[in-house]
Structures are given as structure tokens and as C-alpha cells.
Coordinates of C-alpha atoms in Angstrom, one line a residue:
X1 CA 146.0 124.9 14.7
X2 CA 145.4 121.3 14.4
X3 CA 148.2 118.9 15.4
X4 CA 149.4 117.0 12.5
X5 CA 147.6 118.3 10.0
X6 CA 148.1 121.5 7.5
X7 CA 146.6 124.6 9.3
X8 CA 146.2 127.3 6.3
X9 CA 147.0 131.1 7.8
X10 CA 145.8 134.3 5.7
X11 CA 147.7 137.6 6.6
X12 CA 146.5 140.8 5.2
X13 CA 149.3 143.2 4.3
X14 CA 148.7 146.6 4.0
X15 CA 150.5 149.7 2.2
X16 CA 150.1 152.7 2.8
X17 CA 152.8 153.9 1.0
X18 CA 152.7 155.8 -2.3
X19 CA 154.9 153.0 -4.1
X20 CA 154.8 149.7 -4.7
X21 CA 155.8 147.3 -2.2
X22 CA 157.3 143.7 -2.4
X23 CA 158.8 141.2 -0.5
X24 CA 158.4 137.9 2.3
X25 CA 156.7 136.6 5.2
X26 CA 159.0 136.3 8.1
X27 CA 157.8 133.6 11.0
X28 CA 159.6 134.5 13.8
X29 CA 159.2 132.1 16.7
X30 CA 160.9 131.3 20.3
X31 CA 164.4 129.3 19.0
X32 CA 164.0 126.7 21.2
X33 CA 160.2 125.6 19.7
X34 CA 160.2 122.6 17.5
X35 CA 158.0 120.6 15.7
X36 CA 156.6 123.7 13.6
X37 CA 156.9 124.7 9.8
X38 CA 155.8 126.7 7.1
X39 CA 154.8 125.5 3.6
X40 CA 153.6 127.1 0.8
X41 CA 154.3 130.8 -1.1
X42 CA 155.6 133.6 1.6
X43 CA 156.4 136.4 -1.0
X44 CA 154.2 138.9 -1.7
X45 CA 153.5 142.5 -3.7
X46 CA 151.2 145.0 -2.8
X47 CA 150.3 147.9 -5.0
X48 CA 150.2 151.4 -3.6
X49 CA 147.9 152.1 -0.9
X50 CA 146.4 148.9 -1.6
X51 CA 146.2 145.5 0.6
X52 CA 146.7 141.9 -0.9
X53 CA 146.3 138.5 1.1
X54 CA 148.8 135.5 1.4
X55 CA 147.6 132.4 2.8
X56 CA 150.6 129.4 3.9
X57 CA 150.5 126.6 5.7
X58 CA 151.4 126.3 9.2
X59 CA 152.0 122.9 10.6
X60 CA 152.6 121.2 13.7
X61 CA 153.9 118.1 15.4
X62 CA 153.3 116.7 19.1
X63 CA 157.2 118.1 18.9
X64 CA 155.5 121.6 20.0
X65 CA 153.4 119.7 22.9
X66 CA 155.0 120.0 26.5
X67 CA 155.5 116.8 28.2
X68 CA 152.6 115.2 29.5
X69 CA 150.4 118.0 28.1
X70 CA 147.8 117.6 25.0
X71 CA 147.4 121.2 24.0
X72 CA 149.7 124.5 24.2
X73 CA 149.4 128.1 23.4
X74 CA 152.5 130.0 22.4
X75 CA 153.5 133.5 21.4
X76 CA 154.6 134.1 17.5
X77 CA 155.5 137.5 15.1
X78 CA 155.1 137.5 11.7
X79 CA 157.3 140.3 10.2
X80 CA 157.6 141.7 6.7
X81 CA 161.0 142.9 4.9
X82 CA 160.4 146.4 5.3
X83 CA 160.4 146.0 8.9
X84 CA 156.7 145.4 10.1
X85 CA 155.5 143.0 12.9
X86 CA 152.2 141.9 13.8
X87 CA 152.0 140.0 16.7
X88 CA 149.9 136.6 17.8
X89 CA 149.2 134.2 20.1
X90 CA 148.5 130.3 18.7
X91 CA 147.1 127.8 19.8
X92 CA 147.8 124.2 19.4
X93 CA 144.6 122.0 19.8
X94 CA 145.0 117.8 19.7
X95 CA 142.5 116.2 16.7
X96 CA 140.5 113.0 16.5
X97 CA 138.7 111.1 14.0
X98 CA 136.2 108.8 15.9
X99 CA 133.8 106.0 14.4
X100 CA 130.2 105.4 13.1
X101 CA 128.6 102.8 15.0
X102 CA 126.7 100.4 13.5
X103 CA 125.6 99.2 17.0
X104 CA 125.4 101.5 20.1
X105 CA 127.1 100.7 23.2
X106 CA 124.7 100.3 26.3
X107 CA 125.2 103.9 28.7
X108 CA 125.4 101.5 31.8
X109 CA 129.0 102.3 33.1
X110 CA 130.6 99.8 31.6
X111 CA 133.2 101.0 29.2
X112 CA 134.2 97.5 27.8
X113 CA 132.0 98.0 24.7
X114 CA 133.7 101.2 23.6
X115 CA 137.7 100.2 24.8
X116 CA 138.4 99.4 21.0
X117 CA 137.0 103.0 19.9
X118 CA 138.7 106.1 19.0
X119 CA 139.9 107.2 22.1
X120 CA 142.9 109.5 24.1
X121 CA 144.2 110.3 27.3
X122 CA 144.4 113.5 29.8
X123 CA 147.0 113.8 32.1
X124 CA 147.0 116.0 35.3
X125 CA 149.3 118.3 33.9
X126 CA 146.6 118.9 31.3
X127 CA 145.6 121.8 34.1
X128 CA 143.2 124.6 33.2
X129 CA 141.5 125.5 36.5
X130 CA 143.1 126.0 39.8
X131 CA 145.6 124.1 41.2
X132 CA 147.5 120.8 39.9
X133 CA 146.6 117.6 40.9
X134 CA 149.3 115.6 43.1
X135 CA 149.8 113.0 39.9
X136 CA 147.9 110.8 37.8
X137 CA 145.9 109.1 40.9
X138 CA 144.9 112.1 42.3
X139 CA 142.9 113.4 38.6
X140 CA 143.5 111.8 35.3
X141 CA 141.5 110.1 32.8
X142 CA 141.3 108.3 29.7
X143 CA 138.2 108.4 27.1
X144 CA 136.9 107.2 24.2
X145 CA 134.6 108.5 21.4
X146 CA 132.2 107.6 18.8
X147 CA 128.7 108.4 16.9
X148 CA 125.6 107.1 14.9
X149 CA 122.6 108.9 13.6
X150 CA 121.1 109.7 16.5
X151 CA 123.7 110.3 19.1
X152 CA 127.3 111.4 20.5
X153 CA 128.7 108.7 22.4
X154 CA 131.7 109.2 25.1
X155 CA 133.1 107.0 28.2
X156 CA 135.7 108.7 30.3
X157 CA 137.4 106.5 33.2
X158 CA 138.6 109.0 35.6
X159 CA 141.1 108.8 38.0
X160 CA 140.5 109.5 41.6
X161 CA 141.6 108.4 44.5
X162 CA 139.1 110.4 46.9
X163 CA 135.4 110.7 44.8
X164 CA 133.4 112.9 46.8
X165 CA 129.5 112.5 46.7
X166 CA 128.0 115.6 48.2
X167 CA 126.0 116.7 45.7
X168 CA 122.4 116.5 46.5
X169 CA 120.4 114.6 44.0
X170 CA 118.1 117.9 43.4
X171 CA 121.1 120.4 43.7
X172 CA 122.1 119.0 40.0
X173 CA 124.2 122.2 38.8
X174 CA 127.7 123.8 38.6
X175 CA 129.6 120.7 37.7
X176 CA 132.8 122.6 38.7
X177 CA 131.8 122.3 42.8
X178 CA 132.4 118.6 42.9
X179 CA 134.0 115.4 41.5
X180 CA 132.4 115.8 37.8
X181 CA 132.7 115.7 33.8
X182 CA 132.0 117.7 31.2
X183 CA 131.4 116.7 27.7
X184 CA 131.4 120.7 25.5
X185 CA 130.5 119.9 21.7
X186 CA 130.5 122.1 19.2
X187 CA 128.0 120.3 16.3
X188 CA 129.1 123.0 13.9
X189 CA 133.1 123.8 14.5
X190 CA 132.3 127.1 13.9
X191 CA 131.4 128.7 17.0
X192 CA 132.6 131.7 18.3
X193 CA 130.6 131.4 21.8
X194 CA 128.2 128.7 23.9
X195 CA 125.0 130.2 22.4
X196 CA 125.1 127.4 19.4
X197 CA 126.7 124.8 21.7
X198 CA 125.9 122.7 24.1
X199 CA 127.7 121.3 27.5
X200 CA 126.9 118.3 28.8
X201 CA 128.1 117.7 32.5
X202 CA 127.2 115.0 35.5
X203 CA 128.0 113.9 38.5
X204 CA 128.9 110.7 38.9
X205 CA 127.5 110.1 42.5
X206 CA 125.4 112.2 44.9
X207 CA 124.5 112.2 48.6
X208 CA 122.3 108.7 47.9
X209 CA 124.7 107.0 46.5
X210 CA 126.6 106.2 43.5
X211 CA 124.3 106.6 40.5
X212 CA 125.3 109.7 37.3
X213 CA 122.9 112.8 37.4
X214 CA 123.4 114.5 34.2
X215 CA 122.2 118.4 33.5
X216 CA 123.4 120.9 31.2
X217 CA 125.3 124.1 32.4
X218 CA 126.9 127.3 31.1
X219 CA 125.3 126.9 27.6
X220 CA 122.0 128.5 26.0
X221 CA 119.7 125.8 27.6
X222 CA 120.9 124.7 31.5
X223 CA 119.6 122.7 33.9
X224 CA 118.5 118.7 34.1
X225 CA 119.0 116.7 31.0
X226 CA 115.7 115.4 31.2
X227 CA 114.5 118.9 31.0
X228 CA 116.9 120.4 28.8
X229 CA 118.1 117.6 27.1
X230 CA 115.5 115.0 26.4
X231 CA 117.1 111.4 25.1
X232 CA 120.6 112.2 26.8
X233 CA 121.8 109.2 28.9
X234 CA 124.3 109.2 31.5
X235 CA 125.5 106.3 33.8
X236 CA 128.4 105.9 36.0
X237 CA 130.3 103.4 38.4
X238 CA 132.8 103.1 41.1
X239 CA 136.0 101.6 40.3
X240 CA 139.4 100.7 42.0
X241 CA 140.7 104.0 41.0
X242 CA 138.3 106.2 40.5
X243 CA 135.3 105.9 38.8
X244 CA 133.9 105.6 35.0
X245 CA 130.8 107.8 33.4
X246 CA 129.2 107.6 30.3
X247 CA 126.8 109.5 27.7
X248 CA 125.0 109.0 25.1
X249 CA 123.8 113.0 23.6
X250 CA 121.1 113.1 21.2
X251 CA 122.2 115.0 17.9
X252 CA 118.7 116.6 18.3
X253 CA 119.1 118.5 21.1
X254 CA 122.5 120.3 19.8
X255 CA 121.8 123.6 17.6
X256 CA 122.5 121.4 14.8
X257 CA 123.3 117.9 13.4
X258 CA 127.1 117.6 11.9
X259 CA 127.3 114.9 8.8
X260 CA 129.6 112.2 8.4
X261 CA 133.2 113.4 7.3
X262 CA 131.9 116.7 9.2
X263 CA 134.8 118.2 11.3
X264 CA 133.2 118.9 15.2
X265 CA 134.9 121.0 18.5
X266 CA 134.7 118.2 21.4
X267 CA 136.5 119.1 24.9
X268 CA 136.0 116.1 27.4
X269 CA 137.0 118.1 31.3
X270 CA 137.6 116.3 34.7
X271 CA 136.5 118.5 37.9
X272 CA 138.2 117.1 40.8
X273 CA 137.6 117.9 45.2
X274 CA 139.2 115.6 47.6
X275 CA 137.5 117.1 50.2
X276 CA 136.0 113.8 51.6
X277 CA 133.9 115.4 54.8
X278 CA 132.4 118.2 52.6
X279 CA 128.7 119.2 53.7
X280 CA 126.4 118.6 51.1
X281 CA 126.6 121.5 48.6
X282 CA 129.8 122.9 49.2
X283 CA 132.2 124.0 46.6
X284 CA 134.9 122.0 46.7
X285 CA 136.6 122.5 43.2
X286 CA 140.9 122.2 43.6
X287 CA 141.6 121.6 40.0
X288 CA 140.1 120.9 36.1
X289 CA 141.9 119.6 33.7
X290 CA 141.0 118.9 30.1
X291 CA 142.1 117.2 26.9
X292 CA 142.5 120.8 25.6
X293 CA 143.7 123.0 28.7
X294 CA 144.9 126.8 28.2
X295 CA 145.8 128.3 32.2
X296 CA 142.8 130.6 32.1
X297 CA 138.8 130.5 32.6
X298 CA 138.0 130.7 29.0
X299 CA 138.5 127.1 28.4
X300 CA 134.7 126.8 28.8
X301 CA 133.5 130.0 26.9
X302 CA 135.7 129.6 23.7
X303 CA 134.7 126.9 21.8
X304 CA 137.1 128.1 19.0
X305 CA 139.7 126.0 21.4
X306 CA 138.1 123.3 22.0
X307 CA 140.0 119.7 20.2
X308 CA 139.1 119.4 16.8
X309 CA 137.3 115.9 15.9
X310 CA 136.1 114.5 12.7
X311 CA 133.1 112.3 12.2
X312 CA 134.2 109.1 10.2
X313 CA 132.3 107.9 7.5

């Protein structure tokens, strides 16, 4: 469900009873949750041994969010008068609605031509993957997002005190070994898995120094972007704290082009090691965090919760 917006739920109630049946929708949640309502028609009658349908709205405030945290999954029950219960999990995803460009910003590294854009933070309590960063210096970011005709544009100035370059420049996989980013899009919001995705990853330095390699990885079409992803830019530089990458993703080499005022799944993920002797190769992944972060591996192969973001007109 969609922060701050109205998130319609259908429920199928069956009986299998020989009578009629009437009665409402009961949400039953954890007491202590806030920030969540119901609107819209919870009665309902069902013939014998029949099923009907009621669709309400569910909606949700950053109220539900934990501190520092941009997403959150929590358990819920709805329950019917007669006593039934169907249990569910939900998931609250953070939204976006970014710009059309009239004038694309140049992929050098330099994010001062997108700081006015559409844009949000991740903290390092946005934790999806191993362990938690020490604080906001250790991994932590900030991003902004926007489109034209031709391409997906996103700059993401990480924080990180100890950026590790031991990635060989023609080892350029598994963005999860090393200090990386990964850009997941969804072009149709629809998906159910990463065959009609794609996810766009690099590494902002490697063992010759600090210039972005950019590849694609756990989708239907890995490996170098020039390869697999012709047009796609990437460029990076060091900073004070941390270090800033940014990518420009052709429309044309995602399974399909969204329209203006077309609603997209975007995930923007920060891989971070701090292993600053690391042989070249090794794996040294501690923690990923993301703008949408649920505490299990399927943050990657879901795209069904991934951030919802709109394309503005």
C-alpha cells in the first residue's frame, strides 16, 4: 500500500452455508499501530453457497513508518461477524512523483543539476541485507529522480566513510560484493518477478581508480551496460563523505516504455564494505539498505515492493 494515498483492498467472502449470510468487515490490527484507516462500504451479503466481493479503502500515513525507516511490513486480520479470519501481511511502500525534463542533466557526477528535482532520503536503518551500518556516515544516502523521452535519470550521494575500490575493472558483476548502487525499475508497475524488469547497478570505483562501471545483474539480461544495456550512462566521484553516482537508463532497453502520468516500481539500494585492505575480488558486503527495505533477500526478486513512483506530466 501506498503511503498517503487511498490503497483500494478486494476481499472475497465465501459461504458455504445453506442460508443467507450478512454482515461487516472487521480490520483487526496491532493497538498500538497508527496512522491507518479504512474508508468506504464494509457490509456485505452473500447468498447461499455463493461468494460476493467488497472492495474499501485502506490508507496510510508516515504515522505507520518506524523512525528513521521509509518502508514497513506489518501483520493484519480481517475477520467477518460470524467469526471468520483471514490473515495477511502488508506492506507499506514510500511514493514519488518525479519530473519531465525538458533538458537533461549531464551524467558526469555532479549532482548540482538535479538538487532541485524530485528527490528523498535513505537512512541506515532502512536495513534489508545483513548487518546495520554504525550511523548515517557509515551508509546512507540521499537521491533524486527524474525522466524525458528517452531516459530514467537518478543521482544518489552516498554516504561512506571507508569506499572500497577492489573491484577489477573486468570483474564488473554482483554489485552486492562491494561499495555499490542499484537502480531496480519496474517500467510497467505490474510485475510479479525480474523477467520484465531491469536492474541497473555500478561501481563507483575499481582497482584503477575512481571512475563508475555500470552492468546489469539479477534481471533477464546481465552483464556490462554497454553490452546489455546500450545508451545507459553512469559516472561517479569522490566526495568528502562518501561519494556520488549517477545514470542516465534508456527507456529502450527496459521491457517496455511507461507514459507520462504512468505509475512505475523504482527501488534505489546502497551496498556497503568497509573492508579497506580487501584483495581485489573479494566479497566484502556488511549491509544494503534501500529506500524500500523489508529484513529479508526478497527485496531484489519482488518488484511488487519496490517504491511506487509516478511519471509527471
Amino acid at each position: 500500500v501506498r503511503i498517503g494515498q487511498s490503497n483500494p483492498i478486494t476481499v472475497d467472502i465465501i459461504n458455504r452455508g445453506p442460508e443467507p449470510a450478512a454482515g461487516e468487515l472487521q480490520l483487526r490490527l496491532d493497538p498500538s499501530k497508527k496512522g491507518i484507516r479504512t474508508r468506504g462500504e464494509l457490509s456485505y451479503q452473500v447468498a447461499a453457497e455463493s461468494t460476493t466481493s467488497v472492495t474499501f479503502d485502506l490508507e496510510v500515513t508516515s504515522e505507520v513508518l518506524p523512525a528513521n525507516r521509509h518502508s514497513v511490513r506489518f501483520p493484519v486480520q480481517l475477520g467477518i461477524s460470524s467469526g471468520g479470519v483471514d490473515a495477511a501481511d502488508v506492506y507499506v511502500l514510500p511514493t514519488l512523483e518525479i519530473p519531465r525534463l525538458s533538458q537533461a542533466p549531464r551524467i558526469d557526477g555532479d549532482l548540482s543539476d538535479m538538487s532541485g528535482l524530485a528527490g528523498e532520503n535513505i537512512s541506515y536503518q532502512d536495513l534489508w541485507w545483513r548487518t546495520e551500518p554504525s550511523g548515517e556516515s557509515d551508509s546512507s544516502a540521499s537521491f533524486h529522480v527524474a525522466y524525458d523521452q528517452q531516459n530514467l535519470y537518478v543521482g544518489v550521494d552516498v554516504r561512506d566513510e571507508a569506499v572500497v575500490c577492489n573491484i577489477a575493472p573486468d570483474d564488473v558483476r554482483a554489485q552486492l560484493r562491494s561499495d555499490a548502487v542499484g537502480i531496480t525499475v519496474d517500467p510497467s508497475g505490474r510485475s510479479r518477478d525480474t523477467s520484465t524488469v531491469i536492474q541497473a547497478a555500478a561501481f563507483p570505483c575499481t582497482t584503477e581508480g575512481f571512475q563508475a562501471r555500470g552492468f546489469r545483474d539479477a534481471d533477464a539480461n546481465q552483464g556490462l551496460m554497454e553490452e546489455t544495456a546500450p545508451g545507459m550512462q553512469v559516472s561517479s566521484r569522490k566526495t568528502d563523505t562518501g561519494y556520488t553516482l549517477e545514470f542516465s537508463i534508456p527507456w529502450a532497453v527496459m521491457p517496455e516504455q511507461p507514459d507520462p502520468g504512468d505509475e512505475i516500481g523504482l527501488n534505489i539500494v546502497i551496498y556497503d564494505g568497509d573492508e579497506a585492505d580487501a584483495r581485489v575480488g573479494a566479497n566484502i558486503s556488511q549491509s544494503g539498505i534501500a529506500w524500500a527495505a523489508f529484513p529479508w533477500g526478497g527485496k531484489q526478486a519482488l518488484p511488487y515492493v519496490w517504491p511506487r513512483v509516478v511519471l509527471g506530466r
